[in-house]
Tab-separated table of C-alpha atoms in Angstrom:
chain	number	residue	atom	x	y	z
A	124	UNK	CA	0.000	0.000	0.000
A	125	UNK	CA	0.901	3.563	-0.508
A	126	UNK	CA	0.228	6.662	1.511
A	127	UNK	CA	0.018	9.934	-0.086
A	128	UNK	CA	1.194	12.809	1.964
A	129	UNK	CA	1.610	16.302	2.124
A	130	UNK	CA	3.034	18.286	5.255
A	131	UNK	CA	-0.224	19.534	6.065
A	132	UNK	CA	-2.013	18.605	9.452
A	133	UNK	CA	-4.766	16.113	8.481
A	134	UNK	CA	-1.518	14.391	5.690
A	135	UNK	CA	0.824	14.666	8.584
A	136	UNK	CA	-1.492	13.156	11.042
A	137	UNK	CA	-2.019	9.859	8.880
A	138	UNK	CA	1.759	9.590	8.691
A	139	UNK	CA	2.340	9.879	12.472
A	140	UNK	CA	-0.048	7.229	12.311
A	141	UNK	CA	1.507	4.957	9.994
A	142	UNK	CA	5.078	5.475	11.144
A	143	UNK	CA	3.761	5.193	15.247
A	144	UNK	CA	2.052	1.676	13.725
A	145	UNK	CA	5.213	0.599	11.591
A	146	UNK	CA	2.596	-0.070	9.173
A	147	UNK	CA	3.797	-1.594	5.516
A	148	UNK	CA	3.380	1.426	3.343
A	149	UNK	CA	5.400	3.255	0.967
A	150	UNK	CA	5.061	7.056	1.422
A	151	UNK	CA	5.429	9.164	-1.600
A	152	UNK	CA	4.662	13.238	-1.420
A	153	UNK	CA	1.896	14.260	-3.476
A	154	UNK	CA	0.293	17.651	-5.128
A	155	UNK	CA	-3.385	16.598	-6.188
A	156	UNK	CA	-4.148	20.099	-6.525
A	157	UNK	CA	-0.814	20.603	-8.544
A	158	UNK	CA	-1.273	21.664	-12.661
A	159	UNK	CA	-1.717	18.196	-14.247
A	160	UNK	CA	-2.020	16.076	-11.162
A	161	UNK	CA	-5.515	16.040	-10.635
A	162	UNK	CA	-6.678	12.870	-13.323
A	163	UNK	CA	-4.303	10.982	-11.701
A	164	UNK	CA	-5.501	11.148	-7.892
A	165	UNK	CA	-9.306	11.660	-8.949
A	166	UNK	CA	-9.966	8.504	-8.957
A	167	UNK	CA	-8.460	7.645	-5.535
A	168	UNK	CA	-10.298	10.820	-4.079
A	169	UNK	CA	-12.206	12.303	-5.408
A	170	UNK	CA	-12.167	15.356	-3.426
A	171	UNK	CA	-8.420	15.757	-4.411
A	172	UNK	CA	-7.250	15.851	-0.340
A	173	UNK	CA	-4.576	14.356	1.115
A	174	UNK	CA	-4.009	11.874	2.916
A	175	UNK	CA	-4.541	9.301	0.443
A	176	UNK	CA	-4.275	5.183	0.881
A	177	UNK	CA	-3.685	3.509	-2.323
A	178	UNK	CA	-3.430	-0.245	-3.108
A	179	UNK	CA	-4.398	-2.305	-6.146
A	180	UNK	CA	-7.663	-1.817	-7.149
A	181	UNK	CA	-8.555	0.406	-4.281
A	182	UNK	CA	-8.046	3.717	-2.373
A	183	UNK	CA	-9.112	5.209	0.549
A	184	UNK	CA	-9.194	8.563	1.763
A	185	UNK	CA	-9.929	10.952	5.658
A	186	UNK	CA	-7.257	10.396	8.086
A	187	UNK	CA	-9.772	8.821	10.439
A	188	UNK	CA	-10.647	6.012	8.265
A	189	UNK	CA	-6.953	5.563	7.557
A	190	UNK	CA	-6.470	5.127	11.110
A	191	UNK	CA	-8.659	2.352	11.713
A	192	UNK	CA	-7.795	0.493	8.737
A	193	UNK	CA	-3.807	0.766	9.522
A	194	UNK	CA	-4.381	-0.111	13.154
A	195	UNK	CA	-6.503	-3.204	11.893
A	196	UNK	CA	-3.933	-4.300	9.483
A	197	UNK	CA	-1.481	-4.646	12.387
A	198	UNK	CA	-3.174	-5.828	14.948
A	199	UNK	CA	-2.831	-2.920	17.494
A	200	UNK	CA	-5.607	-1.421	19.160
A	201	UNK	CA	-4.136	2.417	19.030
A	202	UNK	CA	-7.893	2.364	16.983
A	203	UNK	CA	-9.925	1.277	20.503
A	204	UNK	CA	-12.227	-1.741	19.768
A	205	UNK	CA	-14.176	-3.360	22.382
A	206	UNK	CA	-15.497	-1.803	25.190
A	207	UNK	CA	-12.748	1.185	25.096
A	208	UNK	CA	-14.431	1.805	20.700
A	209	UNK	CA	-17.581	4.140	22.359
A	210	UNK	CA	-15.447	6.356	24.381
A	211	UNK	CA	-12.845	6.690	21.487
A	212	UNK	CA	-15.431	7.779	18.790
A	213	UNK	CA	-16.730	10.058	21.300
A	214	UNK	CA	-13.419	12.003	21.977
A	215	UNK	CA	-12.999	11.824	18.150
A	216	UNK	CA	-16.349	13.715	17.236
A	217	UNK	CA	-16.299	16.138	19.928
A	218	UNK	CA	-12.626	17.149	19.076
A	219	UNK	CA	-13.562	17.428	15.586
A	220	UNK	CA	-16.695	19.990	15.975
A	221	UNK	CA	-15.196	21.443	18.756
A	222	UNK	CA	-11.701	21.677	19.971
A	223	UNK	CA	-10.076	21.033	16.430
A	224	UNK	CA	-12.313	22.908	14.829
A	225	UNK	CA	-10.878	26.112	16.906
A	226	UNK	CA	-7.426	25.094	16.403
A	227	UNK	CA	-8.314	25.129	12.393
A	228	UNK	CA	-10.172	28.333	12.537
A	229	UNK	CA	-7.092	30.363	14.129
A	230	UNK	CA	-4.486	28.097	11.730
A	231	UNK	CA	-6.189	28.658	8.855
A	232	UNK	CA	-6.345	32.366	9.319
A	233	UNK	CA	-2.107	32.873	10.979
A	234	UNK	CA	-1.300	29.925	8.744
A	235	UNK	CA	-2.787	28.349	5.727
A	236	UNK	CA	-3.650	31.918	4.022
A	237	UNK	CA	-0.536	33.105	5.307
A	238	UNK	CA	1.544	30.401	3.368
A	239	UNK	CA	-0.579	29.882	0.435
A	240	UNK	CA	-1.265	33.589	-0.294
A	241	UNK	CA	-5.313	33.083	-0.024
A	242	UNK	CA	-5.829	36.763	1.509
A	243	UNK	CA	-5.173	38.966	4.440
A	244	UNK	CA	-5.841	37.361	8.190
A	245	UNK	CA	-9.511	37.826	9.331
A	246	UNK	CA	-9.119	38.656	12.743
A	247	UNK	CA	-12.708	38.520	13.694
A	248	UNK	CA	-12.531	34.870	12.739
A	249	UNK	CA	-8.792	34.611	14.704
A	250	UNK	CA	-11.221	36.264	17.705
A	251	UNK	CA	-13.887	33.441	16.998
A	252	UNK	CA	-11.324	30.755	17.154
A	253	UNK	CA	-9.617	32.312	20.163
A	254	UNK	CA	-12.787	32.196	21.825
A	255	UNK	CA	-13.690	28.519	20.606
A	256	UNK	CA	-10.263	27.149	21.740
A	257	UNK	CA	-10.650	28.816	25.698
A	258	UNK	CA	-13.895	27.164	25.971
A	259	UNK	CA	-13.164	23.763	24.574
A	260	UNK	CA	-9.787	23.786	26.585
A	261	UNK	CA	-11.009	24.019	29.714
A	262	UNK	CA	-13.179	20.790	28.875
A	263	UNK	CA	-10.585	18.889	27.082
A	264	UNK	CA	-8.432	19.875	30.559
A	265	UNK	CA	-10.847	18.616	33.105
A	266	UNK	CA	-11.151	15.418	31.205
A	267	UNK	CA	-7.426	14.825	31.255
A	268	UNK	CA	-6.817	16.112	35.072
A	269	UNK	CA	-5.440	12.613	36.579
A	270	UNK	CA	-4.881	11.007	33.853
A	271	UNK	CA	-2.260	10.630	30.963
A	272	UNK	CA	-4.215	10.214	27.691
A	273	UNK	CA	-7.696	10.612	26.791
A	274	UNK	CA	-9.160	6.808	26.625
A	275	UNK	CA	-7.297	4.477	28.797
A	276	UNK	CA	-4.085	4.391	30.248
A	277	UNK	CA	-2.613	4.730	26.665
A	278	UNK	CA	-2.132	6.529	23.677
A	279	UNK	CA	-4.212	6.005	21.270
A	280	UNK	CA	-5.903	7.455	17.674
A	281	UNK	CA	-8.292	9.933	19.956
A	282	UNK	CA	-4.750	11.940	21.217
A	283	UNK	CA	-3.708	12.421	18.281
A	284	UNK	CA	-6.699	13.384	15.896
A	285	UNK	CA	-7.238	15.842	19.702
A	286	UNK	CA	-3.880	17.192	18.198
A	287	UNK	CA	-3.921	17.545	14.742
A	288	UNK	CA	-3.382	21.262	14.845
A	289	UNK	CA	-1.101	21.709	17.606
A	290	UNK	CA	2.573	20.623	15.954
A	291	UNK	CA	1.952	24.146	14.031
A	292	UNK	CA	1.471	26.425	17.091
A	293	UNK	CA	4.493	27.990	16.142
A	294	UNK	CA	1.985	29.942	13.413
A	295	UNK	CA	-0.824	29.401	15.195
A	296	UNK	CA	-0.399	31.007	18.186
A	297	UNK	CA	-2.952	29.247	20.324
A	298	UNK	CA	-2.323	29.506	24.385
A	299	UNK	CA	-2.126	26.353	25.198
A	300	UNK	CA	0.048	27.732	28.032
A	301	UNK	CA	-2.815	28.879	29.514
A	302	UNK	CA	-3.500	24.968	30.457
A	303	UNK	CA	-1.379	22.937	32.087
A	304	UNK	CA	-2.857	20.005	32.268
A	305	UNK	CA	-2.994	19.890	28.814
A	306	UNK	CA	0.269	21.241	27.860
A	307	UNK	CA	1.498	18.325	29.523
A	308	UNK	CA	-0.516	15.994	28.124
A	309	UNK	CA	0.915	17.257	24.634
A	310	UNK	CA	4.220	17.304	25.835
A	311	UNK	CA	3.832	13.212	26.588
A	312	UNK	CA	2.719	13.039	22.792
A	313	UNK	CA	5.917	15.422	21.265
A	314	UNK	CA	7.874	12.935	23.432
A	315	UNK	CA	6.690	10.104	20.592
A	316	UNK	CA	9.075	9.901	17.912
A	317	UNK	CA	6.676	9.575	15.335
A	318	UNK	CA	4.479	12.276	16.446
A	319	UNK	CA	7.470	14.747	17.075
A	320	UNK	CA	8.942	14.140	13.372
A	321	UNK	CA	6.707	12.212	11.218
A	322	UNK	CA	8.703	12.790	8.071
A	323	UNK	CA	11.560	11.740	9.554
A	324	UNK	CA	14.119	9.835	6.561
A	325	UNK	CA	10.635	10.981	4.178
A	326	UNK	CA	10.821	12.761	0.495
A	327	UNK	CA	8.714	15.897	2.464
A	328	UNK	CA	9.586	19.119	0.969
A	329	UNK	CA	8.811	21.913	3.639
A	330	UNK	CA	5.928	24.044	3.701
A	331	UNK	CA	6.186	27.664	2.322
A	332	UNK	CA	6.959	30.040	5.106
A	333	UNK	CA	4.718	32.087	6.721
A	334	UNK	CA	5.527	35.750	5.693
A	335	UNK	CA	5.987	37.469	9.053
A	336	UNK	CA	3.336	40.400	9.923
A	337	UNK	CA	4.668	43.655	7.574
A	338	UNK	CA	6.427	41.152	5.279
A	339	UNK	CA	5.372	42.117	1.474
C-alpha cells in the first residue's frame, strides 16, 4: 500500500499514524491540486485531499478512516475496539466539531492563508477561534486532570486526531500555556518519535513560510 502525503495537518497526522504503527506502506509526497495532477488522484479521491491510501484496485481517503484500517492491518488497538471503541469515537467527534475545529479556525487564518497567499488574516474569525479554543480547553483539561491520555491508560488514535493542529502552534499562536494540564498531556505526545517528526528519513519538501506580519 501507498500513503500519499503532504506536510499539512490532516496528511501529517495519517503519517504519524503509519510510522507510530510501523505499518507496511510506501510514502510518496503528493500535489493533487498541482497543474496536471488532478486525473491521476481523482480517482483515488475524489475530493483531491490528502491523505490518500492507495493499493491495487482500491483507495481510501480521511485520516480517520486511515487510522482504523492501519491499526486493523497490524493488529494494534491504538484504533480502541471493544469496550474502550464508544469512548474513542466520542473524543474523536467532539474534538472534531469542537476543539479542532478552533485550532483550524485560528491556523487557517495565521497559517494556511498566510503560506498559500489566499488573503489577508480575518481577525474577527482569529477572535472566533480564540474564543472557541478557551472554551473547549477548559473541557478537554478537566477530562485529562489525573490522567495521561484521553481513553485508557494509553495513547491512542483519539490523542492524536485531539492534536492535529497543535505541531503548528508555532503559526498558530494558540495559548495552550494557559492549560497545564494539557500542555502536559501534549508534551507526553511530542515525546513520541513519530508524532514529534513524522517525516523523519521521508521525500517531504517543507511548507512555504509564513511571511511574518509587515512582510510584502
Amino acid at each position: 500500500m501507498k500513503l500519499y502525503f503532504s506536510r499539512n495537518p490532516n496528511p501529517r497526522l495519517a503519517v504519524a499514524v503509519a510510522r507510530y504503527l510501523k505499518a507496511d506502506v510506501t510514502y510518496e509526497f503528493a500535489s493533487p491540486f498541482a497543474p496536471g495532477q488532478a486525473e491521476r488522484f481523482r480517482p483515488l479521491n475524489p475530493n483531491l485531499s490528502l491523505p490518500i491510501l492507495a493499493w491495487p484496485g482500491g483507495s481510501l481517503w480521511e485520516a480517520d478512516a486511515i487510522a482504523c484500517r492501519l491499526s486493523r492491518d497490524v493488529g494494534s488497538d491504538f484504533w480502541r475496539t471493544g469496550d474502550d471503541e464508544p469512548d474513542m469515537i466520542r473524543w474523536l467527534s467532539w474534538g472534531k466539531e469542537n476543539f479542532v475545529r478552533a485550532c483550524d479556525m485560528v491556523h487557517f487564518e495565521r497559517g494556511t492563508k498566510q503560506r498559500y497567499h489566499l488573503g489577508p488574516i480575518d481577525h474577527q474569525l482569529v477572535e472566533e477561534g480564540l474564543k472557541l479554543f478557551h472554551t473547549m480547553a477548559a473541557i478537554l483539561q478537566a477530562a485529562l486532570a489525573g490522567r495521561q491520555w484521553l481513553v485508557g491508560d494509553r495513547v491512542s488514535y483519539a490523542d492524536f486526531r485531539m492534536a492535529t493542529f497543535l505541531p503548528f502552534n508555532d503559526v498558530g499562536g494558540l495559548p495552550l500555556g494557559d492549560y497545564p494540564v494539557l500542555a502536559g498531556w501534549y508534551r507526553r505526545l511530542e515525546a513520541i518519535e513519530a508524532w514529534r517528526d513524522p517525516f523523519s528519513g521521508l521525500d517531504a519538501p517543507p511548507l512555504p513560510p509564513v511571511p511574518r506580519q509587515g512582510d510584502g
